[in-house]
CSV table of C-alpha atoms in Angstrom, one decimal:
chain,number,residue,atom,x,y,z
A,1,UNK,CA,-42.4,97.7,-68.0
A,2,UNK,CA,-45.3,97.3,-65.4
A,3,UNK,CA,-47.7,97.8,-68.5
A,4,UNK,CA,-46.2,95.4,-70.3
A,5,UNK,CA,-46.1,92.6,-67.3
A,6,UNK,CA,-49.7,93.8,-67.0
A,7,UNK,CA,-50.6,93.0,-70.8
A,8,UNK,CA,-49.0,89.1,-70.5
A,9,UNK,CA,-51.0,88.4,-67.2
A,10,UNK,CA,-54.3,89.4,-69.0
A,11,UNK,CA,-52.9,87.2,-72.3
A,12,UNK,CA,-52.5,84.9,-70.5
A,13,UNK,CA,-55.4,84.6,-68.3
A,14,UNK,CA,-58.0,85.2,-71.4
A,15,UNK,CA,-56.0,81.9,-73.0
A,16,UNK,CA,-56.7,79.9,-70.3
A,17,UNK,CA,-60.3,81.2,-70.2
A,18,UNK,CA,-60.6,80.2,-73.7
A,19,UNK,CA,-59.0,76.8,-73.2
A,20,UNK,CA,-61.4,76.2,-70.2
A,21,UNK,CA,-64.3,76.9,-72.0
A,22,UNK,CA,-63.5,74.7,-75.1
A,23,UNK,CA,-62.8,71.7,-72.5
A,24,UNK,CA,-66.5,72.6,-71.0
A,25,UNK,CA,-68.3,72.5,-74.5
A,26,UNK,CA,-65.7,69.5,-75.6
A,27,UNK,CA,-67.0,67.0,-77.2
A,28,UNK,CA,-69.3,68.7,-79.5
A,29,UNK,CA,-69.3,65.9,-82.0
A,30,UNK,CA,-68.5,62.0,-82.5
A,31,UNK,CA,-65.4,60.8,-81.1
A,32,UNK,CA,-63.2,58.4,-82.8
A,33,UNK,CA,-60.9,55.5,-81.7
A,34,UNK,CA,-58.9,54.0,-84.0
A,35,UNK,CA,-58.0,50.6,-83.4
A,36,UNK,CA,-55.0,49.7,-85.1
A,37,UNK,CA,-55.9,46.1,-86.1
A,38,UNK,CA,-58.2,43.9,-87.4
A,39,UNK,CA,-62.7,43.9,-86.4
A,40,UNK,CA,-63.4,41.2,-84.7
A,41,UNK,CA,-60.0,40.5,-82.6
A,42,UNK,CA,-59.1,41.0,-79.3
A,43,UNK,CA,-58.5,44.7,-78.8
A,44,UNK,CA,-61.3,45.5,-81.1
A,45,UNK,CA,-63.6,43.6,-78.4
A,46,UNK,CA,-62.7,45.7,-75.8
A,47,UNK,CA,-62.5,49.2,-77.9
A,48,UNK,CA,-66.3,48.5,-78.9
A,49,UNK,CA,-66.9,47.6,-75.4
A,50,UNK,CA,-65.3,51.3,-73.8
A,51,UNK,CA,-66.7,53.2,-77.0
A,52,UNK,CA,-70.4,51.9,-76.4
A,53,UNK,CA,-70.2,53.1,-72.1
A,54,UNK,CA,-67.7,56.2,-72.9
A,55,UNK,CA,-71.0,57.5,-75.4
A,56,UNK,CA,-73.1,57.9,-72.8
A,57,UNK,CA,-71.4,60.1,-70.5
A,58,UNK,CA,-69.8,62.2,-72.6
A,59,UNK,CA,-73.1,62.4,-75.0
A,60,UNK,CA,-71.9,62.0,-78.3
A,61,UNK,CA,-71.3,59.3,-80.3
A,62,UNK,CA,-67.4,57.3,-79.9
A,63,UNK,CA,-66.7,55.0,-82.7
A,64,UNK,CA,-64.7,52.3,-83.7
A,65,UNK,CA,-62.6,52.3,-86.4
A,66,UNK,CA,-60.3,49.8,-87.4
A,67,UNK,CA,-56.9,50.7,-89.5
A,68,UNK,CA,-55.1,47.8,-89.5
A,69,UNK,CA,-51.7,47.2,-90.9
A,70,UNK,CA,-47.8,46.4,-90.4
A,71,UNK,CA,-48.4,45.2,-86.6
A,72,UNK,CA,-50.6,48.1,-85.4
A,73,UNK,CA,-48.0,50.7,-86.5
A,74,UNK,CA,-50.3,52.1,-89.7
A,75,UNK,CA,-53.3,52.7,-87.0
A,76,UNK,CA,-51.2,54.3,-84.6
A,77,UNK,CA,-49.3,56.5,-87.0
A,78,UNK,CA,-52.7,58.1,-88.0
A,79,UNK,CA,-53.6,58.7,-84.7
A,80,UNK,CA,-49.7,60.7,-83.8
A,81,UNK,CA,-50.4,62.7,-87.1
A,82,UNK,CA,-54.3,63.0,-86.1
A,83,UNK,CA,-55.7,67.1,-84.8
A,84,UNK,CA,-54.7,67.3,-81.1
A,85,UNK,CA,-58.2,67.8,-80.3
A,86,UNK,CA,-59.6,64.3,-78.9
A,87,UNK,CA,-61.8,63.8,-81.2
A,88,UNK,CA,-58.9,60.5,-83.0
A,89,UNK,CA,-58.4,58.4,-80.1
A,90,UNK,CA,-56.1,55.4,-80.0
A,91,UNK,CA,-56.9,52.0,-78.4
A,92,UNK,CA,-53.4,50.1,-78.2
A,93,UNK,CA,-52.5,46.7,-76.4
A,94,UNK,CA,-48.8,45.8,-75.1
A,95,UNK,CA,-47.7,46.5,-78.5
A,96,UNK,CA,-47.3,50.1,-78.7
A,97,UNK,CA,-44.5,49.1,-75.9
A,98,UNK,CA,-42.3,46.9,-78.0
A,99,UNK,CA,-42.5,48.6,-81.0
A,100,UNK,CA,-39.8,50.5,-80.4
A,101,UNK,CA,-37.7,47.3,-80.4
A,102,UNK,CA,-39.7,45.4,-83.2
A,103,UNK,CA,-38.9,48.6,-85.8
A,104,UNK,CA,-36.0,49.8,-86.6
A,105,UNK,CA,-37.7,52.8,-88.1
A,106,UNK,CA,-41.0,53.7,-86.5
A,107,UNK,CA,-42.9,56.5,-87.9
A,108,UNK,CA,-43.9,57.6,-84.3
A,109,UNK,CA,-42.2,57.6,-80.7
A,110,UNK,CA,-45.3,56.2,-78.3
A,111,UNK,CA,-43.9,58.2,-75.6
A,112,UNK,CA,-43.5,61.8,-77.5
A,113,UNK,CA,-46.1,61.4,-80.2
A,114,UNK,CA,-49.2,60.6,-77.7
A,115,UNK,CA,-51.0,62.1,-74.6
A,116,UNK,CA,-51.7,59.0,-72.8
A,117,UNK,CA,-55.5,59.3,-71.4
A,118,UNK,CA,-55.3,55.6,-69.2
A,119,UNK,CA,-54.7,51.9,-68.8
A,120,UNK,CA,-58.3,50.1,-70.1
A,121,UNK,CA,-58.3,46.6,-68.9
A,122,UNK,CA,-55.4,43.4,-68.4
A,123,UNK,CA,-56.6,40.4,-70.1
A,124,UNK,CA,-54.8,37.5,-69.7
A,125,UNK,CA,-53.8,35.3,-72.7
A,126,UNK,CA,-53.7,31.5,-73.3
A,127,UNK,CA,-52.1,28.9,-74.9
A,128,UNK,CA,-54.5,26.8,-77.1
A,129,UNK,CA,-54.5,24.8,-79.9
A,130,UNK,CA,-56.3,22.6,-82.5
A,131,UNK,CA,-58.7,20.2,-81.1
A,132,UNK,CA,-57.1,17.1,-82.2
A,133,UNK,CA,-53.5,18.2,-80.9
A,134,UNK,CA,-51.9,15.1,-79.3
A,135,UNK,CA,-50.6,16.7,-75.7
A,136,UNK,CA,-53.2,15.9,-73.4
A,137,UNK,CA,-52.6,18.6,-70.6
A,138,UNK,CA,-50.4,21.4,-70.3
A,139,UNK,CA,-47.2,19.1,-68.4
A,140,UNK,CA,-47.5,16.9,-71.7
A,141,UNK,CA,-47.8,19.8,-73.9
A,142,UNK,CA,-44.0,21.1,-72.8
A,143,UNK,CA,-42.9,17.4,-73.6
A,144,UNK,CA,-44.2,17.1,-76.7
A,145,UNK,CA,-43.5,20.7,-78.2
A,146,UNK,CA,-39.6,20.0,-77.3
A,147,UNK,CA,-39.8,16.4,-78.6
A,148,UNK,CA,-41.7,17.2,-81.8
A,149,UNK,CA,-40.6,20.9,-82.7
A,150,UNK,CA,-40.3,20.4,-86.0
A,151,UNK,CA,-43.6,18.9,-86.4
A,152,UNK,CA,-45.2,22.1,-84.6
A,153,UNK,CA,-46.9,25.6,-86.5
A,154,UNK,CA,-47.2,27.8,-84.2
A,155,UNK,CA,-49.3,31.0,-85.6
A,156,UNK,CA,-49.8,34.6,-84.2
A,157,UNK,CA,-51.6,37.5,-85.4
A,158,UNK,CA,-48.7,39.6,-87.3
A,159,UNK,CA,-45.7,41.2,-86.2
A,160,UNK,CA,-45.5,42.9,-83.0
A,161,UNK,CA,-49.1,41.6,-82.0
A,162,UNK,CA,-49.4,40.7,-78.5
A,163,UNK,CA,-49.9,36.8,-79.7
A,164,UNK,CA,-46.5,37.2,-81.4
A,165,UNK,CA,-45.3,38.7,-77.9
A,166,UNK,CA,-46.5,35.7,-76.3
A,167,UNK,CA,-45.0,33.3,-78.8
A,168,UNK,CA,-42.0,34.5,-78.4
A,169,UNK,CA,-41.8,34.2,-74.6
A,170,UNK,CA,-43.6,30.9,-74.5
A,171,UNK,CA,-40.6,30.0,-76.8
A,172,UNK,CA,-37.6,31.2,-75.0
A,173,UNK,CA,-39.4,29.8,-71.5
A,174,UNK,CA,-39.3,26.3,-73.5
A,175,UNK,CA,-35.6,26.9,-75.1
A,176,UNK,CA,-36.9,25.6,-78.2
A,177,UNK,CA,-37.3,27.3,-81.9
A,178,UNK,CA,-41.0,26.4,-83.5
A,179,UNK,CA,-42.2,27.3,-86.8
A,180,UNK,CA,-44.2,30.4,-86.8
A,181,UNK,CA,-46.7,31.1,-89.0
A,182,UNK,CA,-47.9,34.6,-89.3
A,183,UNK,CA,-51.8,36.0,-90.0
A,184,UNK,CA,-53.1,39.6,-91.0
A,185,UNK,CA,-55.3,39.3,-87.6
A,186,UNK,CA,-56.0,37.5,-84.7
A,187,UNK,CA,-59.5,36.6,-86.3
A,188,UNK,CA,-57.8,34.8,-89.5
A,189,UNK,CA,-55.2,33.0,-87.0
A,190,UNK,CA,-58.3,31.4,-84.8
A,191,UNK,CA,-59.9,30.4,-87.9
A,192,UNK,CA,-57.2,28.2,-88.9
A,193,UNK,CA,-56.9,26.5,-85.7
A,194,UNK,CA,-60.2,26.0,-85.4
A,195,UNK,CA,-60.0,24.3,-89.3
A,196,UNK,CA,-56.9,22.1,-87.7
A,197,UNK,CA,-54.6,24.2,-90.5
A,198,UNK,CA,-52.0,25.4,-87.6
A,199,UNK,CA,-51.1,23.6,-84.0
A,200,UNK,CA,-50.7,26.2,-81.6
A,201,UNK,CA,-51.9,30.0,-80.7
A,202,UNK,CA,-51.1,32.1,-78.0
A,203,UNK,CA,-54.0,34.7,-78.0
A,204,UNK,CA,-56.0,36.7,-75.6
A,205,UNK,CA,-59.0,35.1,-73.4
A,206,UNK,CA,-61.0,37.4,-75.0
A,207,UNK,CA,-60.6,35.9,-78.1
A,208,UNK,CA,-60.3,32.3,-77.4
A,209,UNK,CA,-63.5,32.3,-74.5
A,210,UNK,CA,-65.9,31.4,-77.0
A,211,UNK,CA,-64.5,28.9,-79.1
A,212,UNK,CA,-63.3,26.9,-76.0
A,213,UNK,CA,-66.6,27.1,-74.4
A,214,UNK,CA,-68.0,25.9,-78.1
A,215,UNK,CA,-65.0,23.2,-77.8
A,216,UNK,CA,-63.9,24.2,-81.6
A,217,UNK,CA,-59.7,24.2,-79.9
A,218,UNK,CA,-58.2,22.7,-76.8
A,219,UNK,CA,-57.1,25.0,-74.1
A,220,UNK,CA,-53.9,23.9,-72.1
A,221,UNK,CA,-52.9,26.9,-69.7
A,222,UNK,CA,-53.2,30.8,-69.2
A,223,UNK,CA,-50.1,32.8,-69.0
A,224,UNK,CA,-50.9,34.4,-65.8
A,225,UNK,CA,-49.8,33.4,-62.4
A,226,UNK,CA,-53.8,32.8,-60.8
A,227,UNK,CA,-56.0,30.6,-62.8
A,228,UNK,CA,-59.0,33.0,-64.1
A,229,UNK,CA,-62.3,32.5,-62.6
A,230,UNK,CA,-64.2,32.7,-66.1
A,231,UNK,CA,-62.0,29.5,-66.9
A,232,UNK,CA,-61.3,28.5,-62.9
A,233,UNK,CA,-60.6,24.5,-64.6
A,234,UNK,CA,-57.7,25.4,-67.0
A,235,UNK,CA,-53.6,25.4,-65.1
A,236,UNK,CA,-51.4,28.2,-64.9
A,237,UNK,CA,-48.0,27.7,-67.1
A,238,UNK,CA,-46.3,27.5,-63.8
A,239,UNK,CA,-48.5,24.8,-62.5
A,240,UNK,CA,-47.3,22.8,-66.0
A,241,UNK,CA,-43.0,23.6,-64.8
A,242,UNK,CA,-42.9,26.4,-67.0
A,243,UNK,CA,-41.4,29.8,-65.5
A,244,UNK,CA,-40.5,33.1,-67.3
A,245,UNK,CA,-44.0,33.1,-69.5
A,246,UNK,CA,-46.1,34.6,-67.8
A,247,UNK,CA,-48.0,37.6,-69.6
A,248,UNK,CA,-50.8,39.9,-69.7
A,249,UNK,CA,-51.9,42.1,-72.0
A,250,UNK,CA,-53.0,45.5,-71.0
A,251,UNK,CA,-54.9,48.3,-73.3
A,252,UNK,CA,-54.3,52.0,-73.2
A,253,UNK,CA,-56.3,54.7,-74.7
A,254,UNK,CA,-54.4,57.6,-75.8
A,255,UNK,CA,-55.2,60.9,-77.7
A,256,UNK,CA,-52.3,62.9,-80.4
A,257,UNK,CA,-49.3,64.7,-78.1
A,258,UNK,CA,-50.5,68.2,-77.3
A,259,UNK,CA,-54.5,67.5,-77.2
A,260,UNK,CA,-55.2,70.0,-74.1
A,261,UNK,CA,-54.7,69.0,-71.0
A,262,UNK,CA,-58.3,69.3,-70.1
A,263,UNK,CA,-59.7,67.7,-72.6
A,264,UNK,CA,-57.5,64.8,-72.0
A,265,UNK,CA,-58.9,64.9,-68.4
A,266,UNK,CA,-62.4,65.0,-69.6
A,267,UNK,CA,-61.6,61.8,-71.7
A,268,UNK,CA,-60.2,60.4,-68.8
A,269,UNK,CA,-62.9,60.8,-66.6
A,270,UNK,CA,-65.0,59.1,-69.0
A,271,UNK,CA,-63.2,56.5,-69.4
A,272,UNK,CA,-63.3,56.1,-65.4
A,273,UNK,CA,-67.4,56.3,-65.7
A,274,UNK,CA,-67.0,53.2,-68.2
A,275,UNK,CA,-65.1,50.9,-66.7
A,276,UNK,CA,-67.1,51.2,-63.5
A,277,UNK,CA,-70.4,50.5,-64.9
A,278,UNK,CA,-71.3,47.2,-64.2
A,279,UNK,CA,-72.2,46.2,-67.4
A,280,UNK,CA,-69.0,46.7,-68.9
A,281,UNK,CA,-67.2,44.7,-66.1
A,282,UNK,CA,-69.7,42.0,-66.8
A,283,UNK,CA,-68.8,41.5,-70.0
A,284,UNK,CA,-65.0,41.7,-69.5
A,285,UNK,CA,-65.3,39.2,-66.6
A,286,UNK,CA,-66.8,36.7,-69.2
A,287,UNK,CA,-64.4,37.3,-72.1
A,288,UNK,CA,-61.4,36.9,-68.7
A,289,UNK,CA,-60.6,40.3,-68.6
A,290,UNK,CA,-60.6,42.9,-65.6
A,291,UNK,CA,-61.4,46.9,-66.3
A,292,UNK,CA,-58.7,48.6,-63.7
A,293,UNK,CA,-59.2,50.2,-61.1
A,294,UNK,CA,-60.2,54.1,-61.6
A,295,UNK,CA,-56.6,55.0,-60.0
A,296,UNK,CA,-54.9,53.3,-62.8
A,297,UNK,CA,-57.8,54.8,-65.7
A,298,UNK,CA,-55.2,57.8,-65.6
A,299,UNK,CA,-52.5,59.5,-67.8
A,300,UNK,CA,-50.0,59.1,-65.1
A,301,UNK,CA,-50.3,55.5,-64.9
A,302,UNK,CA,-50.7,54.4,-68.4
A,303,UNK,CA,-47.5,56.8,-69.0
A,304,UNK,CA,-45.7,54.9,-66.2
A,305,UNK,CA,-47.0,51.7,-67.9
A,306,UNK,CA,-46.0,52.2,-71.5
A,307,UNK,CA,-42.4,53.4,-69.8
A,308,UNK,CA,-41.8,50.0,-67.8
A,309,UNK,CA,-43.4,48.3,-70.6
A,310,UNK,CA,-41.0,49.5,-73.2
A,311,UNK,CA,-37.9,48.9,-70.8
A,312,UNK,CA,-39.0,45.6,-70.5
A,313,UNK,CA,-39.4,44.6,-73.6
A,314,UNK,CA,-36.2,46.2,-75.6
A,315,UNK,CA,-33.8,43.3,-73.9
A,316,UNK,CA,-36.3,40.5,-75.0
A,317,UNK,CA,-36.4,41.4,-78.7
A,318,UNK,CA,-32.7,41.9,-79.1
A,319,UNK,CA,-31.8,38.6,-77.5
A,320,UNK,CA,-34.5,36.8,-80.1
A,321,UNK,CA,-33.5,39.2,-83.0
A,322,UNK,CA,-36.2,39.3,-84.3
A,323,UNK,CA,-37.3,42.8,-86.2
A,324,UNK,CA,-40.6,43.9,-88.6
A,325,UNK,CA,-38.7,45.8,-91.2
């Protein structure tokens, strides 16, 4: 019996030998993180920005790819069904919370199915529109949205994106049905605006920065309760009377459940690296968004996050009934 208790402690402390050394010589070739939605939108913006100062610690190559489809689920399921060995990554906005709300039958569970790595940045979102839009600030915009509501397109990027998120809460703050007009992409959904084919958009700053800066839309408000100091001119929704709207969207990176623990950790400390370098916080600073802190870069707290996120979001979906499939 001793023998035999002898033989599973030396199993089991060559495994963890073995394990230890493949986290030490991990990675040994390009990483990729799949972004499950369209190149050129929001969360693509900050994947290439993470993938660019993630490559140069860990000293191979971290791509982008982009797989977009059915709200993010088509990216996401390739990255549950991916090799657990870090090398498929997943970069996933607010979305991969309500998604067990939106779908009835999801191909994945985002708490079982991934080994959360950590939280990325928070970016705040706004409420723009089409240049010519009749409500001059954001008091008059509330007005005229419950007086005209009929009259009023209101587009996001596809089901279960975080500008359909926002719709929806901007609409239940106002008590008042719009019609919604949905895109393949937050890059398709700009480009109508911009071309005066829609009215409104609720989309991240780090997709609306530029083209408010180029005055191509008018901005009214940021969903956030602080103004933003890229954009220090443009109200909160509360300063315009509106409560209950307030949202951020926060990114997580995560790798397929049972990637090893160290290899998560490695990933994790990378990420911590990237978000540090000043360059990167830069860059987020001027599209309005803020890396976190390194305590929050962590598997515990994006695991917390996507847990409180998922919570919150279950009761606001069934009161709007609204479902992707």
């Amino acid at each position: 019996m001793l023998r035999n208790a002898w033989r599973v402690v030396v199993g089991l402390a060559l495994a963890a030998l073995a394990g230890g050394a493949g986290a030490q010589d991990f990675p040994k070739r390009p990483i990729t993180i799949v972004v499950p939605f369209a190149a050129g939108g929001p969360t693509d913006t900050v994947a290439r920005l993470v993938a660019q100062a993630m490559t140069a610690d860990l000293q191979q190559p971290v791509l982008v790819e982009n797989v977009a489809g059915s709200g993010g689920t088509v990216g996401a399921a390739r990255v549950a069904s991916a090799p657990a060995d870090g090398y498929t990554l997943l970069l996933h906005h607010i979305g991969l919370a309500s998604a067990p709300s939106l779908y009835r039958k999801l191909p994945f569970d985002p708490q079982r199915d991934f080994a959360p790595i950590g939280l990325v940045t928070e970016v705040p979102m706004m409420i723009v529109a089409r240049k010519d839009f009749p409500a001059q600030d954001a008091r008059d915009l509330v007005a005229y949205v419950k007086g005209n509501r009929d009259k009023v397109a209101l587009a996001h990027a596809g089901l279960g994106s975080a500008s359909h998120l926002c719709g929806m809460l901007f609409m239940t703050a106002l008590g008042t049905e719009l019609t919604t007009v949905p895109y393949q992409g937050t890059g398709p959904a700009m480009d109508d605006l911009v071309a005066k084919e829609v009215d409104l958009l609720c989309d991240q700053t780090t997709n609306t920065s530029a083209p408010i800066r180029a005055g191509k839309i008018r901005v009214y408000a940021v969903t956030v309760p602080e103004r933003i100091p890229s954009l220090p001119k443009v109200p909160t929704l509360r300063e315009a009377g509106m409560e209950g709207a307030d949202v951020a969207v926060w990114h997580g990176l995560y790798a397929p459940a049972g990637t090893p623990a160290a290899v998560v950790g490695r990933l994790a400390t990378a990420l911590q690296v990237a978000l540090a370098d000043r360059t990167v916080e830069a860059r987020f600073a001027r599209l309005g968004g803020t890396p976190v802190a390194a305590a929050q870069a962590t598997p515990e707290a994006l695991a917390a996050r996507l847990r409180q996120q998922i919570e919150l979001w279950r009761p606001i979906i069934r009161e709007a009934g609204v479902y992707a499939d």
